[in-house]
Coordinates of C-alpha atoms in Angstrom, one line a residue:
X1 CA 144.4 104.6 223.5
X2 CA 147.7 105.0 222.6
X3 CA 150.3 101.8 222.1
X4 CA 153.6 101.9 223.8
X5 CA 156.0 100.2 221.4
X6 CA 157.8 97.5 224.2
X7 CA 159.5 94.7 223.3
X8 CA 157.1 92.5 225.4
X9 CA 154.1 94.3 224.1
X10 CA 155.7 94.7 220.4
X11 CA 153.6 93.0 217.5
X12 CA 156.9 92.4 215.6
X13 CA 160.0 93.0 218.2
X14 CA 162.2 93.0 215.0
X15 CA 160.7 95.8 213.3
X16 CA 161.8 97.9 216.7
X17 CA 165.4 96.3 217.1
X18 CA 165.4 97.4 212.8
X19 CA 164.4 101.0 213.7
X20 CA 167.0 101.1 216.9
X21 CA 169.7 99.8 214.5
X22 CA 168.6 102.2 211.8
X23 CA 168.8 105.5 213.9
X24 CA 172.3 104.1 215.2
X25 CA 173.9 103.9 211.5
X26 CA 172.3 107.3 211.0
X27 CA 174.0 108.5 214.2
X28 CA 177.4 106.6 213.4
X29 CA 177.4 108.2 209.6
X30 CA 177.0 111.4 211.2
X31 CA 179.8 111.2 213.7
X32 CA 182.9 109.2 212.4
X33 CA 181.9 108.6 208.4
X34 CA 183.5 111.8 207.4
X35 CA 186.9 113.9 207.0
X36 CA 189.1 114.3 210.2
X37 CA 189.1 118.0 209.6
X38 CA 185.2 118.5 209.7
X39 CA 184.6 116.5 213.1
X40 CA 185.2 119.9 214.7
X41 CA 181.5 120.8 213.8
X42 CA 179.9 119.0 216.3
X43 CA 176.3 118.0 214.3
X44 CA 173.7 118.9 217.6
X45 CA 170.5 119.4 215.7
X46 CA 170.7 116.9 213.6
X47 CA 171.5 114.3 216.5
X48 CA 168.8 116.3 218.5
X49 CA 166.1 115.2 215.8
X50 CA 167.8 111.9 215.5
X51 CA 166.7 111.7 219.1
X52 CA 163.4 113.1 218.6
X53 CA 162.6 110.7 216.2
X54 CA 163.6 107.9 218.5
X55 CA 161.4 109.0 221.6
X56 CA 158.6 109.2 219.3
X57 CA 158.8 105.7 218.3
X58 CA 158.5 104.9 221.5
X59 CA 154.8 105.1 221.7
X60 CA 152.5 105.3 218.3
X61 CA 149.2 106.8 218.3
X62 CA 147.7 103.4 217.4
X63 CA 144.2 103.7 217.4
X64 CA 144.2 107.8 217.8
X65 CA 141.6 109.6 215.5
X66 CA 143.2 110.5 212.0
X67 CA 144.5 113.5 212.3
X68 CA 146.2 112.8 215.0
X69 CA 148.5 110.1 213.0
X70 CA 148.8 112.8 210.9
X71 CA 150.3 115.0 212.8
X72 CA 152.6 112.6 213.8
X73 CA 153.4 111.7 210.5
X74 CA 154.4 115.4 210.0
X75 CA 156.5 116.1 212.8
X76 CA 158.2 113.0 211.8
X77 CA 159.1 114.6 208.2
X78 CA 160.0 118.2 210.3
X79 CA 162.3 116.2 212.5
X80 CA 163.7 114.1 209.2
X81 CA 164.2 117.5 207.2
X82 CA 166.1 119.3 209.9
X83 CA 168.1 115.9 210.8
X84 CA 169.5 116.6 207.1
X85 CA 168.7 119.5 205.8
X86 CA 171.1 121.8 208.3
X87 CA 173.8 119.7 207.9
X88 CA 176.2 120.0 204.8
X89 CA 176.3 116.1 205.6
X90 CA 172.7 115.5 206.1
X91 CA 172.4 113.1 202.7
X92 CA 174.0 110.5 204.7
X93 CA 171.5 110.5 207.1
X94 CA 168.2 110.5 205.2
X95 CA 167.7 107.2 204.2
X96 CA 168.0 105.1 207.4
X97 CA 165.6 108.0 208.7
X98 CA 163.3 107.3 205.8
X99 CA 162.9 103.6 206.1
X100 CA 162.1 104.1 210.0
X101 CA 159.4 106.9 208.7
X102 CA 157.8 103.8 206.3
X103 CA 158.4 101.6 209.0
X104 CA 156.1 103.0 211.4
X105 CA 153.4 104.0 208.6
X106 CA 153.0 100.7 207.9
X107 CA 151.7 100.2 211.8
X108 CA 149.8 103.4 212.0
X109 CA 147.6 103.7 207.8
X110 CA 146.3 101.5 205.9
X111 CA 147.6 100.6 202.5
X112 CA 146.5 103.8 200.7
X113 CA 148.3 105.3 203.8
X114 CA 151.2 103.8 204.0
X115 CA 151.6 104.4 200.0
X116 CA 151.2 108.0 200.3
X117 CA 153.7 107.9 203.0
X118 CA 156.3 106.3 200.8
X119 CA 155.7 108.3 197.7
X120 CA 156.2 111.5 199.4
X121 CA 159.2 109.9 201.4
X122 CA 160.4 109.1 197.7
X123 CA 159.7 112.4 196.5
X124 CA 161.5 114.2 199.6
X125 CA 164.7 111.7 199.2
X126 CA 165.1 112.5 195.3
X127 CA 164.4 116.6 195.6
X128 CA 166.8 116.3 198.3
X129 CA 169.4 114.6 196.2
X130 CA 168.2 116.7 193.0
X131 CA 168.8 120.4 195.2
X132 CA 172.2 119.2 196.5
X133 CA 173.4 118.4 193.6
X134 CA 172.7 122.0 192.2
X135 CA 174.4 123.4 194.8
X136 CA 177.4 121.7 194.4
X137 CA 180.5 124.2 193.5
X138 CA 182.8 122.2 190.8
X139 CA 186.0 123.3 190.3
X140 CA 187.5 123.5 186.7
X141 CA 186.6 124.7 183.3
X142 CA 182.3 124.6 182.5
X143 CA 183.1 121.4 180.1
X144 CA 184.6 119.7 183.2
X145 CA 181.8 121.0 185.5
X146 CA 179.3 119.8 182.8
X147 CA 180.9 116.2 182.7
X148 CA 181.2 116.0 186.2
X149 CA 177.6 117.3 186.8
X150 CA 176.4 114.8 184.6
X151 CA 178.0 111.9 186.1
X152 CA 176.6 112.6 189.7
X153 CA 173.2 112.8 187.8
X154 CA 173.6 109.7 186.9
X155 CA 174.9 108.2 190.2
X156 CA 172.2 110.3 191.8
X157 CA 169.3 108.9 189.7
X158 CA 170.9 104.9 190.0
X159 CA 170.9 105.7 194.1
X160 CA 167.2 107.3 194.1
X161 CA 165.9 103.8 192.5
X162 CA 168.4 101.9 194.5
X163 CA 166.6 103.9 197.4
X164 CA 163.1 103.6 195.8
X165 CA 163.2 99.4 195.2
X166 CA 164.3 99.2 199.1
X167 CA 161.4 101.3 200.1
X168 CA 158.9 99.0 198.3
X169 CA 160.5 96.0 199.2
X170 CA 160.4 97.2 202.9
X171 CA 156.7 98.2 202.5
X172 CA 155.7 94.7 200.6
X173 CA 157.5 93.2 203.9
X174 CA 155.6 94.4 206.2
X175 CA 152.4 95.0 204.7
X176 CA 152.7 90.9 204.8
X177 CA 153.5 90.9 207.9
X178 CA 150.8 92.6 209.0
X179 CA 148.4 90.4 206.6
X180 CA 150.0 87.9 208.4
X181 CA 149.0 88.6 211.8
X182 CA 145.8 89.8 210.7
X183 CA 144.9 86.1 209.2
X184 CA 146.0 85.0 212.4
X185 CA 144.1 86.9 215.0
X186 CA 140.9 86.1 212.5
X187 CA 141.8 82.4 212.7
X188 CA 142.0 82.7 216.4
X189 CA 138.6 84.5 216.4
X190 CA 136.8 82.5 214.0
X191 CA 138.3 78.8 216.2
X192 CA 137.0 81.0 219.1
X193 CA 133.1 81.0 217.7
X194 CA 133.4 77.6 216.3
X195 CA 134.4 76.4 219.8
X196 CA 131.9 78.2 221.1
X197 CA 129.3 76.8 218.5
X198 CA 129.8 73.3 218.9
X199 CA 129.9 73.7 222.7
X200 CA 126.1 75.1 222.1
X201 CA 125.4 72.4 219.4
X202 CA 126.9 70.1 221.8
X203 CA 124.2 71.3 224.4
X204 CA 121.5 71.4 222.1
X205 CA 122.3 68.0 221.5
X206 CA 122.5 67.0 225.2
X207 CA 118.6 68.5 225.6
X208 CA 117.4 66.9 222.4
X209 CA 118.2 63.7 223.7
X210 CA 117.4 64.4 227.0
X211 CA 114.1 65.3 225.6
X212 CA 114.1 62.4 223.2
X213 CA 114.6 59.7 226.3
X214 CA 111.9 61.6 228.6
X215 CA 109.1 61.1 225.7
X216 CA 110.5 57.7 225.5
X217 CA 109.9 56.7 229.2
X218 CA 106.5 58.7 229.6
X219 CA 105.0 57.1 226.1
X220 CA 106.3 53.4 226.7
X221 CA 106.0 53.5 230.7
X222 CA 103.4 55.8 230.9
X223 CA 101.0 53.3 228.9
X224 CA 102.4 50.5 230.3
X225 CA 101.3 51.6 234.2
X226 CA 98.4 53.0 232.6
X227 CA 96.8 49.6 231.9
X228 CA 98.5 48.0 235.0
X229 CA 96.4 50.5 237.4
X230 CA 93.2 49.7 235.9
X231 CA 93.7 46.3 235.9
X232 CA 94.8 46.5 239.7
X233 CA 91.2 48.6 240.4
X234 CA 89.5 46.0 238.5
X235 CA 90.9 43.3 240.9
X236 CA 90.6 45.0 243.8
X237 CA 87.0 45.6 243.2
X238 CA 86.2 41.9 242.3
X239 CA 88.5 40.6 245.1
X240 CA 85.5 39.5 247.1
X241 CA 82.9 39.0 244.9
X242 CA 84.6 37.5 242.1
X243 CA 88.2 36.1 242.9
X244 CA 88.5 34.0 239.8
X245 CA 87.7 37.2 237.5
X246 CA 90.0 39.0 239.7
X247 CA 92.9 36.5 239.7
X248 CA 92.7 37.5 235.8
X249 CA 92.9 40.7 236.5
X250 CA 95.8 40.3 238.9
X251 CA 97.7 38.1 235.9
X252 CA 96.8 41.0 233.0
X253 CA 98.2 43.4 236.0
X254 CA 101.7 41.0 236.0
X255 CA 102.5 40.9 232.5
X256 CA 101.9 44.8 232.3
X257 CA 104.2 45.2 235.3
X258 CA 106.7 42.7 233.1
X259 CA 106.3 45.3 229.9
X260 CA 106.9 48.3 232.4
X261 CA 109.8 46.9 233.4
X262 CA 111.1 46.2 230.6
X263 CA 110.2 49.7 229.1
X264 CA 112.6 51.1 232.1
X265 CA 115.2 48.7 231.0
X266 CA 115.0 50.4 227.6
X267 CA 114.9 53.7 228.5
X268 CA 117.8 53.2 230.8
X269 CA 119.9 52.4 227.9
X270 CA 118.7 55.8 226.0
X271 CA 115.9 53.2 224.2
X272 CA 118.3 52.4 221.6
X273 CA 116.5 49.8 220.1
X274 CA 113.6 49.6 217.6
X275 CA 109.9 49.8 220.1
X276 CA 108.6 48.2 217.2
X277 CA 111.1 45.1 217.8
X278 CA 110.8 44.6 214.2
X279 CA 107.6 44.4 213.3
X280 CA 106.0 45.9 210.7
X281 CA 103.9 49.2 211.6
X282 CA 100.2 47.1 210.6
X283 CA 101.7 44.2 213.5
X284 CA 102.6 47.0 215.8
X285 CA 99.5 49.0 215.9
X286 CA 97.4 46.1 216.1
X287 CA 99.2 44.6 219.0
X288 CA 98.6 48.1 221.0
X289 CA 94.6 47.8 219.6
X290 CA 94.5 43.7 221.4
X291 CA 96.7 45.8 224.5
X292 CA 93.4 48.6 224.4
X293 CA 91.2 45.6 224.4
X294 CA 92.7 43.6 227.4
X295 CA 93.0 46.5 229.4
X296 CA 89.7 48.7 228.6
X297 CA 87.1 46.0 226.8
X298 CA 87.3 48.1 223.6
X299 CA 88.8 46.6 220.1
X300 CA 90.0 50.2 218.4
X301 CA 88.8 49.8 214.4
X302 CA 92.1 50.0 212.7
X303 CA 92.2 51.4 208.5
X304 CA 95.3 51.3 207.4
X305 CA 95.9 51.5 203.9
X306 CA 100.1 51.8 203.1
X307 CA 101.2 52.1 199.4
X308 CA 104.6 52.1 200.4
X309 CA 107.4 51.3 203.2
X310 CA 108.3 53.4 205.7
X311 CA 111.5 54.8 207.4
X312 CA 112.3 53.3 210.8
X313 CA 111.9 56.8 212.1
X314 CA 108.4 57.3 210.9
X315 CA 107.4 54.2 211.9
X316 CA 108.5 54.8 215.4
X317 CA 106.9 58.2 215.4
X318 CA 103.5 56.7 214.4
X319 CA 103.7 54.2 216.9
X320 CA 104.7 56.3 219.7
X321 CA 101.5 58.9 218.9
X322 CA 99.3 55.9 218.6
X323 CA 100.2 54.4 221.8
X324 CA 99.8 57.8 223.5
X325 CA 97.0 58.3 222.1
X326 CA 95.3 54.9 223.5
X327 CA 96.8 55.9 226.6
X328 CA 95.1 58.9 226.9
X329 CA 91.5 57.1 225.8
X330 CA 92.2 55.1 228.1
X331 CA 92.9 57.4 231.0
X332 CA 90.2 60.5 230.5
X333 CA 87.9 60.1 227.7
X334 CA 85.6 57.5 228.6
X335 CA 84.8 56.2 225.0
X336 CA 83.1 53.3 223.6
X337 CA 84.5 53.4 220.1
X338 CA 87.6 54.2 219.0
X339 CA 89.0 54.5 215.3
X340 CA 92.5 54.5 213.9
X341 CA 93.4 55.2 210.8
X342 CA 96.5 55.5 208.7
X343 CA 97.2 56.1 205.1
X344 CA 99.4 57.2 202.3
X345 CA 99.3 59.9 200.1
X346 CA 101.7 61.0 197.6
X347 CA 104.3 61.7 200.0
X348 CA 102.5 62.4 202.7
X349 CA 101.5 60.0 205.6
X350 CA 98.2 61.0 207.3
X351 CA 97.5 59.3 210.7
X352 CA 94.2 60.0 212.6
X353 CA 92.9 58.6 216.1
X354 CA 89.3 59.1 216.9
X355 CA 87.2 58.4 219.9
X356 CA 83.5 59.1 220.9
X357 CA 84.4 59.8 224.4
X358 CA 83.6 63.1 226.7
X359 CA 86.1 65.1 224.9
X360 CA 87.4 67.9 226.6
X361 CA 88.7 71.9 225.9
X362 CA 91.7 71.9 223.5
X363 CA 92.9 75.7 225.1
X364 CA 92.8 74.4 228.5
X365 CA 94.4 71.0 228.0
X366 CA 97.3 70.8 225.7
X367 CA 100.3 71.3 228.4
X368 CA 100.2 67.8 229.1
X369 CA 103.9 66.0 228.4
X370 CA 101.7 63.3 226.7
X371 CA 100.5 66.1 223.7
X372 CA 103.6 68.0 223.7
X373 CA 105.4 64.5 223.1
X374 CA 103.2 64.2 220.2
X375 CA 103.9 67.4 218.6
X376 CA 107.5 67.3 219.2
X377 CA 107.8 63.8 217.6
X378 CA 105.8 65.1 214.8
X379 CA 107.9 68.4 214.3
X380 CA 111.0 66.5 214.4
X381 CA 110.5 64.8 211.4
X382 CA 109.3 68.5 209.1
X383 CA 104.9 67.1 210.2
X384 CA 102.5 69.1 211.8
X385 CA 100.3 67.8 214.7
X386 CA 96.6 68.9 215.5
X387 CA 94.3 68.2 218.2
X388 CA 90.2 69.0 217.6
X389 CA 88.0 68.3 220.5
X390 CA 84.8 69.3 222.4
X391 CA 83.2 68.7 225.5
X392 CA 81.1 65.7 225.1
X393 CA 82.2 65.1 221.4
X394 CA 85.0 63.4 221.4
X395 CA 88.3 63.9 220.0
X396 CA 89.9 63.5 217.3
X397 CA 93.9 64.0 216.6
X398 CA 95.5 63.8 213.4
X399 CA 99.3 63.8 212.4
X400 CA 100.7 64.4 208.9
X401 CA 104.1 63.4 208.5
X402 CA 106.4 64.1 205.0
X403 CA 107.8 60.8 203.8
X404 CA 110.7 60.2 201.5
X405 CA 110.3 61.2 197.6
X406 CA 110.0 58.1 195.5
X407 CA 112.8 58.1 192.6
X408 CA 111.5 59.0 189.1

């Protein structure tokens, strides 16, 4: 689609006041710059193409095919060669009509373009200059003529690079300009896309952590009511028969209730602070194992064999899996035994919880939030997560995480 050149609308408004101003002196030198005597000859065609090449400033073929730029390329040299070429004045007019010619190249080509563009207006200007000055009729003696001829040679050559250096400088102008403008619209483009990254970073960020707090409040509550609802079964069932064992149950029942709510509390504040509360990993793990025990009757084995410390966010990870884990023994698997272990190797940590319960079908049941807590927790930190289980064999799930390389 074509570009208007309007003032409003105008990459560069000066560059179109320059061309105006240009065509004006062009007009002015061809109207009052000369001899009273010659004014009589009235210079129509060459203000007619002076006026041509106005209108066709007025609306560029930016972004036309190529051929069509070239076309008006050509019909602007036509309109420049009969502005000065039918008039015996014409060589005032041809600069200011070349610089609008380079002018408007610089808008429509590329570099390569706009160079050929102001070669051949080069060229033209200097064959023009060259044919006019060998048609010049020189009175006086051939000496004289020589003499004479040579010094407008001369003044002809000095005003063809005079012409020349104001060409390049007007293309080196512009073509920075345009570089200019360019930067800037890719600036603008690229701040565009980064806005528009962070604002998806931003929302990643928002899920993550939404994520983050849910896995939070299903692993710390979600073990916490666990325990609290069989204790409450266990007291309702001994209610008549055996209050005393049942008041036990009622006071296990109070201090889980006590850790729920305080696992709500924390996950309230986005669980901000350490569920380990400062212990180390071995205190942790074996306070969830005496939790198991309370709760179910069942002291877990624990193996834990650790060569070396741990990052806060591995240790949370592998306490977070373990509790889950219990939870989930606790809830469905019906077991008698159950075995954690956790270890170090080279840089790896391997953490495994095992139970001889019913066991159950790994295709059918791993869209649980519980599991896909796990895995997420795991593949946070670079680990991978597995589950292997079997009707009536048990299961058995097992987390390798990487851990920090040790300095040489």
């Amino acid at each position: 689609m074509s570009q208007p050149l309007k003032v409003p609308t105008h990459p560069f408004p000066f560059l179109l006041y320059l061309e105006w101003a240009l065509l004006g002196v062009a007009i002015l030198s061809e109207l009052f710059f000369v001899p009273l005597p010659r004014m009589r000859q009235f210079p129509l065609t060459t203000l007619l193409s002076i006026g041509g090449l106005w209108l066709m400033g007025l609306r560029l073929p930016v972004g036309r095919p190529g051929w069509l730029k070239l076309l008006y390329t050509g019909l602007e040299f036509s309109l420049i060669v009969l502005a000065g070429g039918l008039s015996p004045r014409g060589i005032r007019v041809f600069p200011f009509l070349y610089l609008v010619l380079v002018i408007r190249s610089c808008l429509l080509f590329k570099l390569p373009g706009r160079l050929m563009v102001t070669g051949l207006a080069f060229s033209s200007f200097l064959l023009t200059l060259l044919y006019r000055m060998q048609t010049l009729n020189l009175p006086g003696r051939p000496m004289v003529q020589d003499r004479i001829r040579f010094l407008i040679l001369n003044l002809t050559l000095n005003a063809a690079l005079l012409f020349g250096l104001i060409l390049i400088l007007v293309l080196f102008l512009i073509n920075a300009l345009l570089s200019e403008r360019e930067s800037r619209e890719k600036l603008a483009i690229a701040n565009e896309q980064l806005r528009q990254y962070a604002l998806r970073i931003e929302d990643q960020a928002t899920l993550q952590e939404r994520n983050r707090i849910a896995r939070d409040i299903h692993d710390s509550l979600g073990h916490a009511l666990t325990g609290l609802n069989i204790q409450l079964e266990g007291a309702l069932k001994l209610w008549q028969t055996n209050p005393i064992k049942a008041q036990a149950f009622l006071a296990e029942a109070k201090r889980l209730g006590s850790t729920a709510l305080q696992a709500v509390r924390q996950s309230v504040a986005a669980l901000r602070s350490d569920p380990l509360q400062g212990q180390s990993v071995e205190m942790a793990i074996a306070r969830l194992a005496q939790e198991f025990h309370c709760t179910t009757g069942i002291l877990p084995t624990c193996e834990i064999e650790l060569t070396r410390s741990l990052p806060l966010e591995v240790k949370t990870t592998v306490y977070r899996i373990v509790q889950e884990s219990l939870t989930n023994i606790c809830k469905y698997a019906a077991a008698s035994a159950v075995q954690i272990q956790l270890r170090t190797a080279k840089d790896i940590l391997l953490l495994q919880v095992q139970d001889d319960g019913k066991g159950f079908e790994v295709n059918e049941n791993t869209t649980g939030f519980g599991i896909q807590g796990m895995q997420e927790r795991s593949l946070a930190l670079g680990g991978h997560f597995t589950i292997e289980s079997q009707l009536g064999s048990g299961c058995r799930i097992l987390a390798k995480l990487p851990l920090p390389k040790l300095p040489s």
